[in-house]
Amino acid sequence: ELKVEQNPLFLSMQEGKNYTIYCNYSTTSDRLYWYRQDPGKSLESLFVLLSNGAVKQEGRLMASLDTKARLSTLHITAAVHDLSATYFCAVAPLTFNSGTYKYIFGTGTRLKVLA
Amino acid sequence: ETGVTQSPTHLIKTRGQQVTLRCSSQSGHNTVSWYQQALGQGPQFIFQYYREEENGRGNFPPRFSGLQFPNYSSELNVNALELDDSALYLCASSLKYGRGIYEQYFGPGTRLTVT
């Protein structure tokens, strides 16, 4: 069974601190996605990582991908309250027989940044 | 904004009833996927439609069915609603071409409550 696991599930941190969210997946996938979700809202695309060693940064968030280790990280630098949300990673293994391209989402990390 | 629209925004139904959710894909996209996101969980893949045919299905019973129309808009139908069907339903559109990259763009979602 394909699994995508994130840790931690819950993260409460002080403003100004740094932290990393981890995303491990059990299937071969050369692409990985990170999304942000605010309560009651849809998914907001943050990063698309398309190859081994890919690193992308946007503001206080930086994401990286290691396809050999089947691991992606989302690093938060000097957190601010506005980053409070739930963060999901997703992989998209291609099922070669049907050509179905579906996302398998992680469990999500609920981040709360305390002022 | 992704250009993917969904209707209605919110819906309340009674157990045993039937419901139809609608999705309009982003212009130029030929593939639509539906996901169910229960409260506190990551989205789960329901099924995908490509050129009006089902192109892969997740672990959902047959009472979850769908349609894709020639203009690539889509419907998700759920019969015999159960309390556990209460969730946020997300539609995602993408462009499929051979085995190319198919980033999915998510709509705002429909919140279904079953009482």
PDB file of C-alpha atoms in Angstrom:
ATOM      1  CA  GLU A   1       0.000   0.000   0.000  1.00  0.00           C
ATOM      2  CA  LEU A   2       1.307   3.424  -0.909  1.00  0.00           C
ATOM      3  CA  LYS A   3       1.885   5.575   2.137  1.00  0.00           C
ATOM      4  CA  VAL A   4       2.893   9.141   2.710  1.00  0.00           C
ATOM      5  CA  GLU A   5       3.763  10.033   6.260  1.00  0.00           C
ATOM      6  CA  GLN A   6       4.440  13.426   7.727  1.00  0.00           C
ATOM      7  CA  ASN A   7       5.909  14.354  11.034  1.00  0.00           C
ATOM      8  CA  PRO A   8       5.204  15.961  13.254  1.00  0.00           C
ATOM      9  CA  LEU A   9       1.413  15.851  13.041  1.00  0.00           C
ATOM     10  CA  PHE A  10       1.092  18.881  15.268  1.00  0.00           C
ATOM     11  CA  LEU A  11       3.602  21.653  15.741  1.00  0.00           C
ATOM     12  CA  SER A  12       3.338  24.599  18.056  1.00  0.00           C
ATOM     13  CA  MET A  13       6.203  27.044  17.805  1.00  0.00           C
ATOM     14  CA  GLN A  14       7.134  30.513  18.870  1.00  0.00           C
ATOM     15  CA  GLU A  15       7.476  33.333  16.402  1.00  0.00           C
ATOM     16  CA  GLY A  16      11.028  33.755  15.200  1.00  0.00           C
ATOM     17  CA  LYS A  17      11.958  30.095  15.590  1.00  0.00           C
ATOM     18  CA  ASN A  18      13.020  27.644  12.893  1.00  0.00           C
ATOM     19  CA  TYR A  19      11.592  24.198  12.322  1.00  0.00           C
ATOM     20  CA  THR A  20      11.394  21.427   9.743  1.00  0.00           C
ATOM     21  CA  ILE A  21       8.456  19.271   8.642  1.00  0.00           C
ATOM     22  CA  TYR A  22       9.321  15.873   7.215  1.00  0.00           C
ATOM     23  CA  CYS A  23       7.513  13.925   4.521  1.00  0.00           C
ATOM     24  CA  ASN A  24       8.385  10.257   3.909  1.00  0.00           C
ATOM     25  CA  TYR A  25       6.800   8.225   1.142  1.00  0.00           C
ATOM     26  CA  SER A  26       6.852   4.539   0.339  1.00  0.00           C
ATOM     27  CA  THR A  27       6.587   4.514  -3.448  1.00  0.00           C
ATOM     28  CA  THR A  28       8.785   5.590  -6.301  1.00  0.00           C
ATOM     29  CA  SER A  29       7.946   9.122  -7.289  1.00  0.00           C
ATOM     30  CA  ASP A  30      10.106  11.731  -8.922  1.00  0.00           C
ATOM     31  CA  ARG A  31       7.800  14.589  -8.066  1.00  0.00           C
ATOM     32  CA  LEU A  32       6.424  15.896  -4.857  1.00  0.00           C
ATOM     33  CA  TYR A  33       4.033  18.698  -3.984  1.00  0.00           C
ATOM     34  CA  TRP A  34       3.567  20.839  -0.907  1.00  0.00           C
ATOM     35  CA  TYR A  35       0.256  22.515  -0.103  1.00  0.00           C
ATOM     36  CA  ARG A  36      -1.027  24.841   2.540  1.00  0.00           C
ATOM     37  CA  GLN A  37      -4.596  24.649   3.807  1.00  0.00           C
ATOM     38  CA  ASP A  38      -6.318  27.186   6.050  1.00  0.00           C
ATOM     39  CA  PRO A  39      -9.315  26.017   8.092  1.00  0.00           C
ATOM     40  CA  GLY A  40     -12.360  25.388   5.893  1.00  0.00           C
ATOM     41  CA  LYS A  41     -10.471  26.355   2.751  1.00  0.00           C
ATOM     42  CA  SER A  42      -9.092  24.527  -0.258  1.00  0.00           C
ATOM     43  CA  LEU A  43      -5.476  23.654  -0.980  1.00  0.00           C
ATOM     44  CA  GLU A  44      -2.993  26.367  -1.875  1.00  0.00           C
ATOM     45  CA  SER A  45      -0.031  25.174  -3.916  1.00  0.00           C
ATOM     46  CA  LEU A  46       3.312  26.068  -2.320  1.00  0.00           C
ATOM     47  CA  PHE A  47       5.986  24.069  -4.118  1.00  0.00           C
ATOM     48  CA  VAL A  48       6.349  21.571  -6.939  1.00  0.00           C
ATOM     49  CA  LEU A  49       9.548  19.511  -6.685  1.00  0.00           C
ATOM     50  CA  LEU A  50      10.281  17.636  -9.883  1.00  0.00           C
ATOM     51  CA  SER A  51      13.675  16.009  -9.479  1.00  0.00           C
ATOM     52  CA  ASN A  52      16.115  14.578  -6.993  1.00  0.00           C
ATOM     53  CA  GLY A  53      17.954  17.306  -5.154  1.00  0.00           C
ATOM     54  CA  ALA A  54      15.413  19.974  -6.036  1.00  0.00           C
ATOM     55  CA  VAL A  55      15.271  22.879  -3.626  1.00  0.00           C
ATOM     56  CA  LYS A  56      12.772  25.708  -3.779  1.00  0.00           C
ATOM     57  CA  GLN A  57      12.287  28.717  -1.536  1.00  0.00           C
ATOM     58  CA  GLU A  58       9.501  31.207  -1.143  1.00  0.00           C
ATOM     59  CA  GLY A  59       9.700  33.708   1.667  1.00  0.00           C
ATOM     60  CA  ARG A  60      10.208  31.903   4.966  1.00  0.00           C
ATOM     61  CA  LEU A  61       9.548  28.461   3.494  1.00  0.00           C
ATOM     62  CA  MET A  62      12.051  26.210   1.772  1.00  0.00           C
ATOM     63  CA  ALA A  63      11.323  22.739   0.398  1.00  0.00           C
ATOM     64  CA  SER A  64      13.719  20.022  -0.729  1.00  0.00           C
ATOM     65  CA  LEU A  65      13.440  16.574  -2.260  1.00  0.00           C
ATOM     66  CA  ASP A  66      15.632  13.481  -1.937  1.00  0.00           C
ATOM     67  CA  THR A  67      14.100  10.816  -4.175  1.00  0.00           C
ATOM     68  CA  LYS A  68      16.666   8.188  -3.170  1.00  0.00           C
ATOM     69  CA  ALA A  69      15.701   8.497   0.483  1.00  0.00           C
ATOM     70  CA  ARG A  70      12.056   9.091  -0.457  1.00  0.00           C
ATOM     71  CA  LEU A  71      12.083  12.141   1.750  1.00  0.00           C
ATOM     72  CA  SER A  72      11.049  15.746   1.403  1.00  0.00           C
ATOM     73  CA  THR A  73      11.448  18.508   3.940  1.00  0.00           C
ATOM     74  CA  LEU A  74       9.670  21.809   4.429  1.00  0.00           C
ATOM     75  CA  HIS A  75      11.827  24.171   6.449  1.00  0.00           C
ATOM     76  CA  ILE A  76      10.371  27.185   8.198  1.00  0.00           C
ATOM     77  CA  THR A  77      12.693  30.059   8.961  1.00  0.00           C
ATOM     78  CA  ALA A  78      11.864  32.702  11.586  1.00  0.00           C
ATOM     79  CA  ALA A  79       8.208  31.705  11.808  1.00  0.00           C
ATOM     80  CA  VAL A  80       5.483  34.321  11.891  1.00  0.00           C
ATOM     81  CA  HIS A  81       1.860  33.961  12.995  1.00  0.00           C
ATOM     82  CA  ASP A  82       0.588  34.139   9.389  1.00  0.00           C
ATOM     83  CA  LEU A  83       2.216  30.778   8.687  1.00  0.00           C
ATOM     84  CA  SER A  84      -0.269  29.057  11.003  1.00  0.00           C
ATOM     85  CA  ALA A  85      -2.089  26.487   8.825  1.00  0.00           C
ATOM     86  CA  THR A  86      -2.064  22.797   7.940  1.00  0.00           C
ATOM     87  CA  TYR A  87       0.654  21.720   5.521  1.00  0.00           C
ATOM     88  CA  PHE A  88       0.319  18.688   3.264  1.00  0.00           C
ATOM     89  CA  CYS A  89       2.817  16.936   1.072  1.00  0.00           C
ATOM     90  CA  ALA A  90       1.622  14.776  -1.815  1.00  0.00           C
ATOM     91  CA  VAL A  91       3.291  12.360  -4.211  1.00  0.00           C
ATOM     92  CA  ALA A  92       2.025  11.391  -7.608  1.00  0.00           C
ATOM     93  CA  PRO A  93       3.139   7.935  -8.686  1.00  0.00           C
ATOM     94  CA  LEU A  94       2.155   7.142 -12.233  1.00  0.00           C
ATOM     95  CA  THR A  95       0.275   3.877 -12.594  1.00  0.00           C
ATOM     96  CA  PHE A  96       1.597   2.763 -15.907  1.00  0.00           C
ATOM     97  CA  ASN A  97      -1.203   0.436 -16.866  1.00  0.00           C
ATOM     98  CA  SER A  98      -4.011   2.947 -16.769  1.00  0.00           C
ATOM     99  CA  GLY A  99      -2.094   6.176 -16.979  1.00  0.00           C
ATOM    100  CA  THR A 100      -3.949   7.326 -13.890  1.00  0.00           C
ATOM    101  CA  TYR A 101      -2.221  10.213 -12.244  1.00  0.00           C
ATOM    102  CA  LYS A 102      -3.454  10.695  -8.728  1.00  0.00           C
ATOM    103  CA  TYR A 103      -2.083  12.459  -5.717  1.00  0.00           C
ATOM    104  CA  ILE A 104      -1.483  10.577  -2.511  1.00  0.00           C
ATOM    105  CA  PHE A 105      -1.507  13.008   0.359  1.00  0.00           C
ATOM    106  CA  GLY A 106       0.322  12.869   3.616  1.00  0.00           C
ATOM    107  CA  THR A 107      -1.362  13.009   6.973  1.00  0.00           C
ATOM    108  CA  GLY A 108      -0.830  16.743   7.253  1.00  0.00           C
ATOM    109  CA  THR A 109       1.061  18.837   9.792  1.00  0.00           C
ATOM    110  CA  ARG A 110      -0.990  21.310  11.772  1.00  0.00           C
ATOM    111  CA  LEU A 111       1.240  24.286  12.494  1.00  0.00           C
ATOM    112  CA  LYS A 112       0.445  26.903  15.088  1.00  0.00           C
ATOM    113  CA  VAL A 113       2.797  29.843  15.456  1.00  0.00           C
ATOM    114  CA  LEU A 114       2.465  31.598  18.776  1.00  0.00           C
ATOM    115  CA  ALA A 115       3.011  35.338  18.984  1.00  0.00           C
TER     116      ALA A 115
ATOM    117  CA  GLU B   1      -6.995  31.464  -7.985  1.00  0.00           C
ATOM    118  CA  THR B   2      -6.651  28.343 -10.127  1.00  0.00           C
ATOM    119  CA  GLY B   3      -9.558  28.843 -12.542  1.00  0.00           C
ATOM    120  CA  VAL B   4     -11.290  25.715 -11.235  1.00  0.00           C
ATOM    121  CA  THR B   5     -14.765  26.367  -9.898  1.00  0.00           C
ATOM    122  CA  GLN B   6     -17.069  24.170  -7.854  1.00  0.00           C
ATOM    123  CA  SER B   7     -20.707  24.373  -6.884  1.00  0.00           C
ATOM    124  CA  PRO B   8     -22.366  24.515  -4.528  1.00  0.00           C
ATOM    125  CA  THR B   9     -20.076  25.871  -1.824  1.00  0.00           C
ATOM    126  CA  HIS B  10     -21.964  24.239   1.009  1.00  0.00           C
ATOM    127  CA  LEU B  11     -24.644  21.578   1.091  1.00  0.00           C
ATOM    128  CA  ILE B  12     -26.643  19.864   3.806  1.00  0.00           C
ATOM    129  CA  LYS B  13     -28.304  16.539   3.053  1.00  0.00           C
ATOM    130  CA  THR B  14     -30.073  13.831   5.009  1.00  0.00           C
ATOM    131  CA  ARG B  15     -28.821  10.281   5.305  1.00  0.00           C
ATOM    132  CA  GLY B  16     -30.106   8.157   2.414  1.00  0.00           C
ATOM    133  CA  GLN B  17     -30.464  11.049  -0.004  1.00  0.00           C
ATOM    134  CA  GLN B  18     -28.526  11.573  -3.207  1.00  0.00           C
ATOM    135  CA  VAL B  19     -26.277  14.516  -4.027  1.00  0.00           C
ATOM    136  CA  THR B  20     -24.601  15.944  -7.150  1.00  0.00           C
ATOM    137  CA  LEU B  21     -21.548  18.152  -6.948  1.00  0.00           C
ATOM    138  CA  ARG B  22     -20.252  20.094  -9.930  1.00  0.00           C
ATOM    139  CA  CYS B  23     -16.869  21.205 -11.151  1.00  0.00           C
ATOM    140  CA  SER B  24     -15.698  23.368 -14.028  1.00  0.00           C
ATOM    141  CA  SER B  25     -12.152  22.676 -15.119  1.00  0.00           C
ATOM    142  CA  GLN B  26      -9.490  25.209 -15.850  1.00  0.00           C
ATOM    143  CA  SER B  27      -9.476  26.249 -19.493  1.00  0.00           C
ATOM    144  CA  GLY B  28      -7.482  23.820 -21.670  1.00  0.00           C
ATOM    145  CA  HIS B  29      -7.508  20.983 -19.141  1.00  0.00           C
ATOM    146  CA  ASN B  30      -8.846  17.573 -20.199  1.00  0.00           C
ATOM    147  CA  THR B  31      -8.624  15.621 -16.956  1.00  0.00           C
ATOM    148  CA  VAL B  32     -10.519  16.012 -13.726  1.00  0.00           C
ATOM    149  CA  SER B  33      -9.978  14.247 -10.425  1.00  0.00           C
ATOM    150  CA  TRP B  34     -12.153  14.201  -7.328  1.00  0.00           C
ATOM    151  CA  TYR B  35     -10.937  13.951  -3.760  1.00  0.00           C
ATOM    152  CA  GLN B  36     -12.717  13.568  -0.429  1.00  0.00           C
ATOM    153  CA  GLN B  37     -11.241  15.262   2.615  1.00  0.00           C
ATOM    154  CA  ALA B  38     -12.743  14.282   5.933  1.00  0.00           C
ATOM    155  CA  LEU B  39     -12.218  16.607   8.865  1.00  0.00           C
ATOM    156  CA  GLY B  40      -8.653  16.465  10.165  1.00  0.00           C
ATOM    157  CA  GLN B  41      -7.392  14.207   7.369  1.00  0.00           C
ATOM    158  CA  GLY B  42      -5.620  14.545   4.065  1.00  0.00           C
ATOM    159  CA  PRO B  43      -7.564  14.383   0.803  1.00  0.00           C
ATOM    160  CA  GLN B  44      -8.333  10.890  -0.494  1.00  0.00           C
ATOM    161  CA  PHE B  45      -8.523  10.132  -4.214  1.00  0.00           C
ATOM    162  CA  ILE B  46     -12.021   9.118  -5.374  1.00  0.00           C
ATOM    163  CA  PHE B  47     -11.627   8.843  -9.143  1.00  0.00           C
ATOM    164  CA  GLN B  48     -10.314  10.541 -12.238  1.00  0.00           C
ATOM    165  CA  TYR B  49     -11.915  11.245 -15.621  1.00  0.00           C
ATOM    166  CA  TYR B  50     -10.075  11.704 -18.873  1.00  0.00           C
ATOM    167  CA  ARG B  51     -11.894  12.425 -22.118  1.00  0.00           C
ATOM    168  CA  GLU B  52     -15.248  11.545 -20.551  1.00  0.00           C
ATOM    169  CA  GLU B  53     -14.170   8.115 -19.281  1.00  0.00           C
ATOM    170  CA  GLU B  54     -13.195   6.978 -15.798  1.00  0.00           C
ATOM    171  CA  ASN B  55      -9.433   6.660 -15.705  1.00  0.00           C
ATOM    172  CA  GLY B  56      -8.688   5.252 -12.287  1.00  0.00           C
ATOM    173  CA  ARG B  57     -10.559   4.890  -9.039  1.00  0.00           C
ATOM    174  CA  GLY B  58      -9.648   4.938  -5.373  1.00  0.00           C
ATOM    175  CA  ASN B  59     -11.080   2.842  -2.575  1.00  0.00           C
ATOM    176  CA  PHE B  60     -14.633   4.180  -2.728  1.00  0.00           C
ATOM    177  CA  PRO B  61     -17.862   2.178  -3.156  1.00  0.00           C
ATOM    178  CA  PRO B  62     -19.906   2.228  -6.391  1.00  0.00           C
ATOM    179  CA  ARG B  63     -22.426   4.644  -4.915  1.00  0.00           C
ATOM    180  CA  PHE B  64     -19.777   7.263  -5.691  1.00  0.00           C
ATOM    181  CA  SER B  65     -20.021   7.883  -9.425  1.00  0.00           C
ATOM    182  CA  GLY B  66     -19.043  10.590 -11.816  1.00  0.00           C
ATOM    183  CA  LEU B  67     -19.389  12.108 -15.229  1.00  0.00           C
ATOM    184  CA  GLN B  68     -17.214  14.233 -17.418  1.00  0.00           C
ATOM    185  CA  PHE B  69     -18.809  16.255 -20.200  1.00  0.00           C
ATOM    186  CA  PRO B  70     -17.438  17.203 -23.619  1.00  0.00           C
ATOM    187  CA  ASN B  71     -16.499  20.636 -22.280  1.00  0.00           C
ATOM    188  CA  TYR B  72     -14.486  18.773 -19.593  1.00  0.00           C
ATOM    189  CA  SER B  73     -16.688  19.923 -16.729  1.00  0.00           C
ATOM    190  CA  SER B  74     -17.564  17.181 -14.294  1.00  0.00           C
ATOM    191  CA  GLU B  75     -20.057  15.910 -11.764  1.00  0.00           C
ATOM    192  CA  LEU B  76     -19.632  13.779  -8.670  1.00  0.00           C
ATOM    193  CA  ASN B  77     -22.743  11.860  -7.647  1.00  0.00           C
ATOM    194  CA  VAL B  78     -23.163  10.137  -4.317  1.00  0.00           C
ATOM    195  CA  ASN B  79     -26.161   7.892  -3.704  1.00  0.00           C
ATOM    196  CA  ALA B  80     -27.546   6.625  -0.403  1.00  0.00           C
ATOM    197  CA  LEU B  81     -25.657   9.197   1.626  1.00  0.00           C
ATOM    198  CA  GLU B  82     -24.119   8.089   4.902  1.00  0.00           C
ATOM    199  CA  LEU B  83     -23.029  10.193   7.844  1.00  0.00           C
ATOM    200  CA  ASP B  84     -19.372   9.398   7.038  1.00  0.00           C
ATOM    201  CA  ASP B  85     -19.781  11.059   3.656  1.00  0.00           C
ATOM    202  CA  SER B  86     -19.663  14.412   5.418  1.00  0.00           C
ATOM    203  CA  ALA B  87     -16.487  16.002   4.102  1.00  0.00           C
ATOM    204  CA  LEU B  88     -14.921  18.633   1.876  1.00  0.00           C
ATOM    205  CA  TYR B  89     -15.017  17.458  -1.737  1.00  0.00           C
ATOM    206  CA  LEU B  90     -12.251  18.808  -3.904  1.00  0.00           C
ATOM    207  CA  CYS B  91     -12.127  18.816  -7.670  1.00  0.00           C
ATOM    208  CA  ALA B  92      -8.781  19.108  -9.440  1.00  0.00           C
ATOM    209  CA  SER B  93      -8.205  19.663 -13.137  1.00  0.00           C
ATOM    210  CA  SER B  94      -5.084  18.947 -15.151  1.00  0.00           C
ATOM    211  CA  LEU B  95      -3.791  18.482 -18.659  1.00  0.00           C
ATOM    212  CA  LYS B  96      -2.851  14.957 -19.648  1.00  0.00           C
ATOM    213  CA  TYR B  97      -0.581  14.375 -22.616  1.00  0.00           C
ATOM    214  CA  GLY B  98       1.143  11.016 -22.937  1.00  0.00           C
ATOM    215  CA  ARG B  99       3.183  10.593 -19.781  1.00  0.00           C
ATOM    216  CA  GLY B 100       3.865  14.262 -19.310  1.00  0.00           C
ATOM    217  CA  ILE B 101       3.688  16.167 -16.096  1.00  0.00           C
ATOM    218  CA  TYR B 102       0.147  16.563 -14.897  1.00  0.00           C
ATOM    219  CA  GLU B 103       0.100  19.086 -12.111  1.00  0.00           C
ATOM    220  CA  GLN B 104      -3.367  19.244 -10.674  1.00  0.00           C
ATOM    221  CA  TYR B 105      -5.082  22.516  -9.877  1.00  0.00           C
ATOM    222  CA  PHE B 106      -7.601  22.379  -7.065  1.00  0.00           C
ATOM    223  CA  GLY B 107     -10.931  24.118  -6.846  1.00  0.00           C
ATOM    224  CA  PRO B 108     -12.322  25.790  -3.723  1.00  0.00           C
ATOM    225  CA  GLY B 109     -14.239  22.664  -2.667  1.00  0.00           C
ATOM    226  CA  THR B 110     -17.787  21.805  -1.672  1.00  0.00           C
ATOM    227  CA  ARG B 111     -18.512  21.220   2.004  1.00  0.00           C
ATOM    228  CA  LEU B 112     -21.078  18.433   2.329  1.00  0.00           C
ATOM    229  CA  THR B 113     -22.791  17.786   5.633  1.00  0.00           C
ATOM    230  CA  VAL B 114     -24.942  14.679   6.038  1.00  0.00           C
ATOM    231  CA  THR B 115     -27.347  14.653   8.980  1.00  0.00           C
TER     232      THR B 115
END
